[in-house]
Short mmCIF file of C-alpha atoms and ligand atoms in Angstrom, two decimals:
data_model
loop_
_atom_site.label_atom_id
_atom_site.label_comp_id
_atom_site.label_asym_id
_atom_site.label_seq_id
_atom_site.Cartn_x
_atom_site.Cartn_y
_atom_site.Cartn_z
CA MET A 1 5.19 10.13 34.70
CA LYS A 2 2.68 12.41 32.97
CA GLU A 3 3.50 14.62 30.03
CA VAL A 4 1.42 17.72 30.59
CA LEU A 5 2.33 19.62 27.47
CA ASP A 6 4.72 19.64 24.60
CA ILE A 7 6.00 22.59 22.54
CA SER A 8 8.34 22.44 19.54
CA LEU A 9 11.09 25.05 19.78
CA GLU A 10 11.66 26.57 16.37
CA ASN A 11 11.86 30.35 16.77
CA GLU A 12 11.46 33.30 19.19
CA MET A 13 7.67 33.01 19.13
CA ASP A 14 8.06 29.62 20.78
CA LEU A 15 10.08 31.22 23.52
CA VAL A 16 7.06 33.29 24.44
CA LEU A 17 4.88 30.18 24.40
CA ALA A 18 7.38 28.22 26.49
CA HIS A 19 7.45 30.95 29.13
CA ARG A 20 3.72 31.56 29.30
CA ARG A 21 2.76 27.90 29.28
CA SER A 22 5.32 27.09 32.02
CA MET A 23 3.83 29.90 34.11
CA GLN A 24 0.37 28.48 33.49
CA VAL A 25 1.39 24.99 34.58
CA GLY A 26 2.67 26.47 37.84
CA GLU A 27 -0.54 28.40 38.25
CA GLN A 28 -2.74 25.33 37.63
CA LEU A 29 -0.68 23.33 40.11
CA GLY A 30 -1.17 26.06 42.71
CA LEU A 31 2.51 27.05 43.02
CA THR A 32 3.35 30.43 44.50
CA VAL A 33 4.01 33.28 42.05
CA ALA A 34 7.70 33.21 43.02
CA THR A 35 8.09 29.48 42.36
CA ARG A 36 6.25 29.50 39.06
CA THR A 37 8.26 32.52 37.89
CA THR A 38 11.50 30.74 38.82
CA PHE A 39 10.45 27.60 36.96
CA ALA A 40 9.29 29.53 33.87
CA THR A 41 12.51 31.59 33.83
CA ALA A 42 14.71 28.49 33.95
CA VAL A 43 12.65 26.87 31.16
CA SER A 44 12.93 30.06 29.07
CA GLU A 45 16.71 30.19 29.55
CA ILE A 46 17.19 26.67 28.25
CA ALA A 47 14.61 27.11 25.47
CA ARG A 48 16.44 30.29 24.38
CA THR A 49 19.74 28.40 24.16
CA ALA A 50 18.12 25.65 22.12
CA ILE A 51 16.44 28.17 19.75
CA GLU A 52 19.65 30.14 19.34
CA TYR A 53 21.44 27.23 17.75
CA THR A 54 18.78 24.94 16.34
CA ASP A 55 15.21 24.90 15.13
CA ASN A 56 14.49 21.34 16.11
CA GLY A 57 14.15 21.60 19.89
CA ARG A 58 11.28 20.18 21.87
CA LEU A 59 10.08 21.20 25.30
CA THR A 60 8.03 18.77 27.34
CA ILE A 61 6.61 19.56 30.74
CA ILE A 62 6.28 16.52 32.93
CA ILE A 63 4.94 15.60 36.35
CA SER A 64 6.97 12.70 37.71
CA GLY A 65 6.78 10.68 40.89
CA LYS A 66 4.01 8.91 42.74
CA TYR A 67 1.30 9.94 45.16
CA PRO A 68 1.92 11.79 47.43
CA ARG A 69 5.38 12.92 46.25
CA TYR A 70 5.45 14.55 42.83
CA SER A 71 7.98 16.67 40.99
CA LEU A 72 7.56 19.17 38.18
CA TYR A 73 10.04 18.75 35.34
CA ALA A 74 10.83 20.38 32.03
CA ARG A 75 12.72 18.39 29.43
CA VAL A 76 14.33 20.14 26.46
CA VAL A 77 15.67 17.94 23.71
CA PHE A 78 17.48 19.17 20.58
CA ASP A 79 20.08 18.24 17.99
CA SER A 80 22.96 20.55 17.13
CA ASP A 81 26.33 20.46 15.41
CA GLN A 82 27.49 22.94 18.05
CA THR A 83 29.06 21.42 21.15
CA PHE A 84 27.28 22.33 24.38
CA ARG A 85 28.45 21.93 27.93
CA ALA A 86 26.55 22.06 31.21
CA THR A 87 28.63 25.09 32.02
CA ASP A 88 27.35 27.19 29.09
CA GLU A 89 25.75 30.49 30.01
CA GLY A 90 22.03 29.69 29.74
CA PHE A 91 22.54 26.35 31.42
CA PHE A 92 24.55 27.91 34.17
CA TYR A 93 21.78 30.34 35.03
CA ALA A 94 18.97 27.76 34.85
CA LYS A 95 20.99 25.41 36.99
CA LYS A 96 21.19 28.00 39.69
CA LEU A 97 17.42 28.54 39.60
CA LEU A 98 16.21 24.97 40.00
CA PRO A 99 17.37 22.33 42.47
CA ASP A 100 17.31 19.43 39.98
CA PHE A 101 19.24 19.86 36.76
CA SER A 102 20.73 17.24 34.47
CA PHE A 103 22.42 17.52 31.13
CA SER A 104 23.33 14.66 28.83
CA SER A 105 24.53 14.40 25.27
CA SER A 106 25.01 11.61 22.82
CA GLY A 107 26.46 12.51 19.42
CA ASN A 108 24.60 15.61 18.27
CA ALA A 109 21.61 15.05 20.55
CA TYR A 110 21.24 16.96 23.82
CA VAL A 111 18.81 16.38 26.66
CA ILE A 112 18.35 18.81 29.55
CA GLU A 113 16.05 17.98 32.41
CA MET A 114 15.32 20.40 35.21
CA GLY A 115 12.74 20.56 37.93
CA LEU A 116 11.64 20.86 41.49
CA GLY A 117 9.80 18.76 44.03
CA LEU A 118 6.17 19.76 44.56
CA PRO A 119 5.07 20.46 48.13
CA ARG A 120 2.54 18.06 49.68
CA SER A 121 0.45 21.07 50.64
CA LEU A 122 -0.67 21.24 46.98
CA LYS A 123 -2.60 18.01 47.71
CA LEU A 124 -1.95 16.56 44.28
CA ASP A 125 -3.22 13.15 43.28
CA GLU A 126 -3.66 11.21 40.05
CA PRO A 127 -7.17 12.52 39.19
CA LYS A 128 -5.94 16.10 39.65
CA LEU A 129 -2.98 15.42 37.37
CA ALA A 130 -5.28 13.89 34.76
CA LEU A 131 -7.37 17.06 34.88
CA LEU A 132 -4.24 19.14 34.43
CA LYS A 133 -3.31 17.22 31.30
CA ASP A 134 -6.85 17.61 29.94
CA PHE A 135 -6.70 21.31 30.67
CA PHE A 136 -3.65 21.80 28.45
CA GLU A 137 -5.03 19.53 25.75
CA GLN A 138 -8.15 21.65 25.47
CA VAL A 139 -6.76 25.05 26.37
CA THR A 140 -7.48 27.80 23.84
CA PRO A 141 -4.38 28.95 21.93
CA LEU A 142 -2.55 31.91 23.44
CA ASN A 143 -2.29 33.63 20.08
CA ALA A 144 -2.70 33.08 16.34
CA TYR A 145 0.81 31.64 16.18
CA GLU A 146 -0.01 28.87 18.65
CA GLU A 147 -3.26 28.18 16.86
CA ILE A 148 -1.46 27.65 13.54
CA LYS A 149 1.17 25.58 15.32
CA LYS A 150 -1.48 23.32 16.83
CA LYS A 151 -3.14 22.85 13.46
CA ASN A 152 0.22 22.10 11.89
CA ASN A 153 1.01 19.55 14.57
CA HIS A 154 -2.33 17.92 13.99
CA LEU A 155 -1.67 17.78 10.26
CA HIS A 156 1.83 16.40 10.84
CA ARG A 157 0.42 13.72 13.09
CA LEU A 158 -2.17 12.80 10.48
CA THR A 159 0.45 12.69 7.72
CA GLY A 160 2.67 10.57 9.94
CA GLU A 161 -0.16 8.15 10.65
CA GLN A 162 -1.03 7.95 6.96
CA GLU A 163 2.59 7.33 6.01
CA GLU A 164 2.79 4.59 8.61
CA GLU A 165 -0.38 3.03 7.26
CA ILE A 166 1.00 3.12 3.72
CA ARG A 167 4.28 1.59 4.92
CA ILE A 168 2.45 -1.25 6.70
CA ARG A 169 0.27 -1.88 3.65
CA ARG A 170 3.31 -1.92 1.37
CA GLU A 171 5.06 -4.36 3.68
CA LEU A 172 2.02 -6.64 3.71
CA ASP A 173 1.79 -6.43 -0.06
CA GLU A 174 5.45 -7.35 -0.42
CA LYS A 175 4.98 -10.32 1.90
CA LYS A 176 1.94 -11.41 -0.12
CA SER A 177 3.89 -11.15 -3.39
CA GLU A 178 6.75 -13.12 -1.89
CA PHE A 179 4.34 -15.80 -0.73
CA ILE A 180 2.75 -16.00 -4.19
CA SER A 181 6.16 -16.28 -5.81
CA VAL A 182 7.35 -19.06 -3.47
CA ALA A 183 4.01 -20.90 -3.55
CA SER A 184 3.81 -20.90 -7.34
CA HIS A 185 7.37 -22.22 -7.66
CA GLU A 186 6.72 -24.90 -5.06
CA LEU A 187 3.55 -25.97 -6.88
CA LYS A 188 5.22 -26.15 -10.26
CA THR A 189 7.43 -29.18 -9.62
CA PRO A 190 4.80 -31.62 -8.27
CA ILE A 191 2.32 -30.53 -10.95
CA THR A 192 4.89 -31.15 -13.69
CA VAL A 193 5.59 -34.63 -12.28
CA VAL A 194 1.87 -35.52 -12.04
CA LYS A 195 1.35 -34.21 -15.57
CA ALA A 196 4.25 -36.33 -16.90
CA TYR A 197 2.90 -39.50 -15.24
CA THR A 198 -0.59 -38.77 -16.56
CA GLN A 199 0.82 -38.45 -20.07
CA MET A 200 2.60 -41.78 -19.61
CA LEU A 201 -0.65 -43.40 -18.50
CA LYS A 202 -2.42 -41.94 -21.54
CA LEU A 203 0.13 -43.56 -23.83
CA LEU A 204 -0.75 -46.94 -22.30
CA LYS A 205 -4.49 -46.37 -22.82
CA ASP A 206 -5.03 -49.68 -24.71
CA GLN A 207 -4.14 -51.63 -21.60
CA TYR A 208 -7.04 -50.26 -19.55
CA THR A 209 -10.77 -50.64 -19.49
CA ASP A 210 -12.77 -47.70 -20.89
CA LYS A 211 -13.66 -46.65 -17.35
CA VAL A 212 -10.03 -46.35 -16.28
CA ALA A 213 -9.15 -44.57 -19.53
CA GLY A 214 -11.95 -42.11 -18.81
CA VAL A 215 -10.55 -41.46 -15.32
CA ILE A 216 -7.08 -40.85 -16.80
CA ASP A 217 -8.56 -38.31 -19.25
CA LYS A 218 -10.20 -36.48 -16.36
CA LEU A 219 -6.98 -36.60 -14.39
CA ASP A 220 -5.16 -35.10 -17.36
CA MET A 221 -7.73 -32.34 -17.79
CA GLN A 222 -7.64 -31.35 -14.11
CA THR A 223 -3.83 -31.39 -14.06
CA THR A 224 -3.81 -29.05 -17.05
CA LYS A 225 -6.13 -26.67 -15.16
CA LEU A 226 -3.94 -26.88 -12.07
CA SER A 227 -0.82 -26.20 -14.06
CA LEU A 228 -2.51 -23.20 -15.72
CA LEU A 229 -3.39 -21.78 -12.30
CA ALA A 230 0.18 -22.26 -11.03
CA GLN A 231 1.45 -20.58 -14.21
CA GLN A 232 -0.92 -17.64 -13.65
CA LEU A 233 0.24 -17.31 -10.04
CA MET A 234 3.81 -17.26 -11.26
CA ASP A 235 2.95 -14.60 -13.86
CA VAL A 236 1.23 -12.44 -11.21
CA SER A 237 4.39 -12.55 -9.14
CA LYS A 238 6.47 -11.70 -12.23
CA VAL A 239 4.21 -8.70 -12.95
CA GLU A 240 4.65 -7.60 -9.33
CA ASN A 241 8.42 -7.70 -9.38
CA GLY A 242 8.74 -6.48 -12.97
CA SER A 243 10.33 -9.65 -14.32
CA LEU A 244 7.77 -10.58 -16.96
CA GLN A 245 9.94 -11.03 -20.05
CA TYR A 246 9.10 -10.99 -23.72
CA ASP A 247 10.56 -12.67 -26.76
CA LEU A 248 9.48 -10.24 -29.45
CA VAL A 249 9.28 -11.44 -33.06
CA ASP A 250 7.48 -10.33 -36.23
CA VAL A 251 3.97 -11.73 -36.23
CA ASP A 252 1.36 -11.78 -38.99
CA LEU A 253 -1.60 -10.84 -36.79
CA ASN A 254 -4.41 -12.41 -38.82
CA GLU A 255 -2.52 -15.65 -39.31
CA PHE A 256 -1.78 -15.74 -35.60
CA VAL A 257 -5.39 -15.09 -34.58
CA ASN A 258 -6.68 -17.64 -37.04
CA GLU A 259 -4.33 -20.40 -35.87
CA THR A 260 -4.78 -19.69 -32.17
CA VAL A 261 -8.56 -19.46 -32.33
CA THR A 262 -8.83 -22.61 -34.44
CA ILE A 263 -6.89 -24.55 -31.79
CA LEU A 264 -8.94 -22.98 -28.99
CA SER A 265 -12.20 -23.81 -30.84
CA ASN A 266 -11.41 -27.51 -30.36
CA VAL A 267 -11.13 -26.95 -26.61
CA HIS A 268 -14.35 -24.90 -26.50
CA SER A 269 -16.38 -27.08 -28.80
CA GLY A 270 -19.60 -26.31 -26.90
CA ASN A 271 -19.79 -22.81 -28.42
CA GLN A 272 -20.06 -21.49 -31.92
CA ILE A 273 -16.89 -19.43 -32.48
CA ASN A 274 -16.76 -17.15 -35.55
CA ILE A 275 -13.64 -15.45 -36.86
CA SER A 276 -13.77 -12.30 -38.95
CA LEU A 277 -10.40 -10.97 -40.08
CA GLY A 278 -9.75 -7.41 -41.27
CA GLU A 279 -6.91 -6.00 -43.32
CA PRO A 280 -3.69 -8.00 -42.79
CA CYS A 281 -0.88 -6.44 -40.76
CA GLN A 282 2.43 -7.20 -39.08
CA ILE A 283 3.06 -6.64 -35.39
CA LYS A 284 6.04 -7.09 -33.09
CA ALA A 285 4.94 -9.43 -30.31
CA ASP A 286 5.74 -12.36 -28.08
CA PRO A 287 3.40 -14.99 -29.62
CA LEU A 288 3.21 -17.09 -26.44
CA ARG A 289 2.19 -14.11 -24.33
CA LEU A 290 -0.29 -12.86 -26.94
CA GLU A 291 -1.74 -16.35 -27.12
CA GLN A 292 -2.15 -16.18 -23.36
CA VAL A 293 -4.27 -13.01 -23.78
CA LEU A 294 -6.48 -14.54 -26.48
CA THR A 295 -6.84 -17.74 -24.45
CA ASN A 296 -7.92 -15.73 -21.43
CA LEU A 297 -10.44 -13.58 -23.33
CA LEU A 298 -11.91 -16.49 -25.25
CA GLY A 299 -11.90 -18.68 -22.14
CA ASN A 300 -13.81 -16.00 -20.22
CA ALA A 301 -16.24 -15.48 -23.10
CA VAL A 302 -17.05 -19.19 -22.93
CA LYS A 303 -17.04 -19.38 -19.12
CA TYR A 304 -19.41 -16.45 -18.65
CA SER A 305 -21.84 -17.37 -21.46
CA ALA A 306 -24.42 -20.06 -22.00
CA ARG A 307 -23.35 -23.27 -23.72
CA ASN A 308 -24.02 -23.16 -27.48
CA SER A 309 -23.99 -19.36 -27.53
CA THR A 310 -22.03 -17.62 -30.25
CA ILE A 311 -18.69 -15.92 -29.74
CA ASP A 312 -17.18 -13.61 -32.35
CA ILE A 313 -13.49 -12.86 -32.78
CA ALA A 314 -12.68 -10.02 -35.11
CA THR A 315 -9.63 -8.01 -36.14
CA GLU A 316 -9.58 -4.57 -37.76
CA LEU A 317 -7.16 -1.71 -38.23
CA SER A 318 -7.69 1.48 -36.28
CA GLU A 319 -8.81 4.58 -38.19
CA ASN A 320 -5.28 5.86 -38.83
CA LYS A 321 -4.01 2.30 -39.30
CA ASP A 322 -1.30 2.55 -36.64
CA ASN A 323 -2.91 -0.08 -34.40
CA VAL A 324 -4.70 -3.32 -34.92
CA ILE A 325 -7.78 -3.92 -32.79
CA VAL A 326 -8.75 -7.43 -31.72
CA LYS A 327 -12.31 -7.92 -30.44
CA VAL A 328 -13.82 -10.84 -28.55
CA THR A 329 -17.62 -10.62 -28.26
CA ASP A 330 -19.87 -12.88 -26.25
CA ARG A 331 -23.60 -12.93 -25.54
CA GLY A 332 -23.25 -13.95 -21.94
CA LEU A 333 -23.73 -12.54 -18.45
CA GLY A 334 -22.34 -9.10 -19.21
CA MET A 335 -21.30 -6.74 -16.42
CA SER A 336 -22.66 -3.71 -14.59
CA PRO A 337 -20.76 -0.39 -15.05
CA ASP A 338 -19.49 -0.60 -11.42
CA GLY A 339 -18.01 -4.03 -12.02
CA ILE A 340 -16.31 -3.03 -15.27
CA ALA A 341 -14.20 -0.45 -13.48
CA LYS A 342 -12.28 -3.06 -11.50
CA ILE A 343 -12.05 -6.23 -13.58
CA PHE A 344 -8.46 -5.56 -14.66
CA ASP A 345 -7.35 -5.31 -11.00
CA LYS A 346 -5.40 -8.13 -9.39
CA PHE A 347 -7.60 -10.92 -7.94
CA TYR A 348 -10.80 -8.96 -8.65
CA ARG A 349 -13.92 -10.97 -9.43
CA LEU A 350 -17.49 -9.75 -9.73
CA ASP A 351 -19.78 -10.77 -6.87
CA GLU A 352 -22.26 -12.22 -9.36
CA VAL A 353 -19.80 -14.91 -10.45
CA SER A 354 -17.74 -15.46 -7.32
CA THR A 355 -19.68 -18.52 -6.20
CA SER A 356 -21.16 -19.68 -9.49
CA HIS A 357 -18.06 -19.74 -11.74
CA PRO A 358 -14.53 -20.95 -10.92
CA GLY A 359 -11.63 -18.51 -11.16
CA LEU A 360 -9.13 -16.46 -9.20
CA GLY A 361 -9.28 -13.09 -10.96
CA MET A 362 -5.74 -13.23 -12.34
CA GLY A 363 -6.33 -13.59 -16.09
CA LEU A 364 -7.36 -10.04 -16.98
CA TYR A 365 -4.75 -8.54 -14.66
CA ILE A 366 -1.98 -10.46 -16.45
CA SER A 367 -3.53 -9.82 -19.90
CA SER A 368 -3.69 -6.07 -19.31
CA LYS A 369 -0.02 -6.06 -18.31
CA ILE A 370 0.97 -8.09 -21.39
CA ILE A 371 -0.96 -5.74 -23.67
CA SER A 372 0.42 -2.56 -22.12
CA ASP A 373 3.95 -4.03 -22.34
CA HIS A 374 3.29 -4.50 -26.06
CA GLY A 375 2.40 -0.80 -26.34
CA GLY A 376 -1.32 -1.46 -26.63
CA LYS A 377 -4.53 -0.95 -24.67
CA ILE A 378 -7.21 -3.28 -23.39
CA TRP A 379 -10.79 -2.38 -22.47
CA VAL A 380 -14.30 -3.72 -22.39
CA LYS A 381 -17.82 -2.71 -23.32
CA SER A 382 -20.53 -4.66 -21.63
CA VAL A 383 -24.25 -4.69 -20.96
CA LEU A 384 -25.56 -6.66 -18.01
CA ASN A 385 -27.39 -9.82 -19.13
CA GLU A 386 -26.66 -9.09 -22.80
CA GLY A 387 -22.94 -9.75 -23.21
CA SER A 388 -19.50 -8.21 -23.41
CA THR A 389 -16.91 -7.21 -25.99
CA PHE A 390 -13.29 -7.14 -24.92
CA PHE A 391 -10.99 -5.08 -27.12
CA PHE A 392 -7.22 -4.91 -27.25
CA THR A 393 -4.85 -3.09 -29.53
CA VAL A 394 -1.25 -3.71 -30.58
CA PRO A 395 0.80 -1.19 -32.61
CA VAL A 396 1.19 -2.12 -36.27
CA GLN A 397 4.71 -2.44 -37.67
CA ALA A 398 5.46 -0.02 -40.49
CA VAL A 399 6.37 -1.92 -43.71
P1 ADP B 401 -11.41 -15.12 -13.54
O1 ADP B 401 -12.21 -15.34 -14.77
O2 ADP B 401 -10.50 -16.24 -13.21
O3 ADP B 401 -12.25 -14.70 -12.39
P2 ADP B 401 -10.31 -12.80 -14.93
O4 ADP B 401 -9.25 -11.88 -14.46
O5 ADP B 401 -10.13 -13.42 -16.24
O6 ADP B 401 -10.44 -13.89 -13.78
O7 ADP B 401 -11.67 -11.97 -14.90
C1 ADP B 401 -11.98 -11.13 -13.82
C2 ADP B 401 -13.49 -10.99 -13.64
O8 ADP B 401 -14.04 -10.25 -14.73
C3 ADP B 401 -14.25 -12.29 -13.64
O9 ADP B 401 -14.26 -12.89 -12.36
C4 ADP B 401 -15.63 -11.86 -14.08
O10 ADP B 401 -16.32 -11.33 -12.97
C5 ADP B 401 -15.36 -10.71 -15.04
N1 ADP B 401 -15.35 -11.15 -16.47
C6 ADP B 401 -14.28 -11.39 -17.24
N2 ADP B 401 -14.66 -11.70 -18.49
C7 ADP B 401 -16.00 -11.66 -18.51
C8 ADP B 401 -16.98 -11.87 -19.53
N3 ADP B 401 -16.65 -12.21 -20.78
N4 ADP B 401 -18.29 -11.73 -19.20
C9 ADP B 401 -18.63 -11.36 -17.94
N5 ADP B 401 -17.76 -11.15 -16.93
C10 ADP B 401 -16.45 -11.28 -17.22
#
């Protein structure tokens, strides 16, 4: 079966197209003037009925059958609240014109097929039918109306394809998020158990040789890293499904920064970390989540800088004192302007570090969500090979 052409039936202009194109099909096939006129009249009758009651009809002209016996068919499909019968006027007339006529309905959808067998004398074969299809695909529009219609159809098809692509992408994204959520939960339990046993072993340190104690320390350190990664995966999935929750309390920002950075300085003892605190202020925040942001920024500053380099943490109030700004400055690798644009995206890592430094590109994505959920902003200024300053703000509580 070959669909030769397809016309949507929306208004009277389409009736003209339906008639003229049906005539043309007959002409291209080599039918006599009488036969093609009969076929085109029957098609017009049915198309008129469809257009009278609906604007959603569709006419398709089809060549069915196999070499050497082919038939020419027209199929009109439409939906309508109106009840139609095969005995209705237009149908009645068309039925009389063509030898094959079928009418079927299911709910509000109607399908009418009508046609005639094509004489062998036309000497049709598959290559000829392929040429016929090509002819109607490339044929110049009959009038401005058909030209616009063709363009519209093309646009519709493109929009449809784009929508389909978006739907598939969304589906894939949902599957990915679901996988991350399940995987992170599945990882959590064994990691917690390993961590607990490691802690137990640490408590019994005196009973081991120094070498074994050293191995246990390493085991503990790696388990902590693993548990951090699982936690980050879990947070990414919470960000995705909007279930990241906050326990907001009043926080003295400077005190908080001072305490957190002092603890973190012990972990990052290979770098010189300076704290410079501005005017004190109170904020409303979830301290654990805010600590997560500072840990991420400071951790990155250390990770992407040379050992022994200096890192500065500073706080200051914004010009109109309604926000506090926290800055983390390193003198490390820095970033190119192209890279900066994407670093807050999920799983994004710069090419320069992807093989040289460990990481999964989740930290800044989660941090930016935490900061925006606190009503603040996060951004970075960076110069390649000179270093970076990450900034974030949190609204100050009025006192
Ligand atoms: P990760 O560090 O695990 O890759 P992040 O989300 O914390 O994930 O950071 C995303 C990317 O941003 C990093 O892979 C790195 O390319 C870049 N980046 C982050 N912080 C810095 C920094 N202080 N200096 C240079 N590049 C950085």
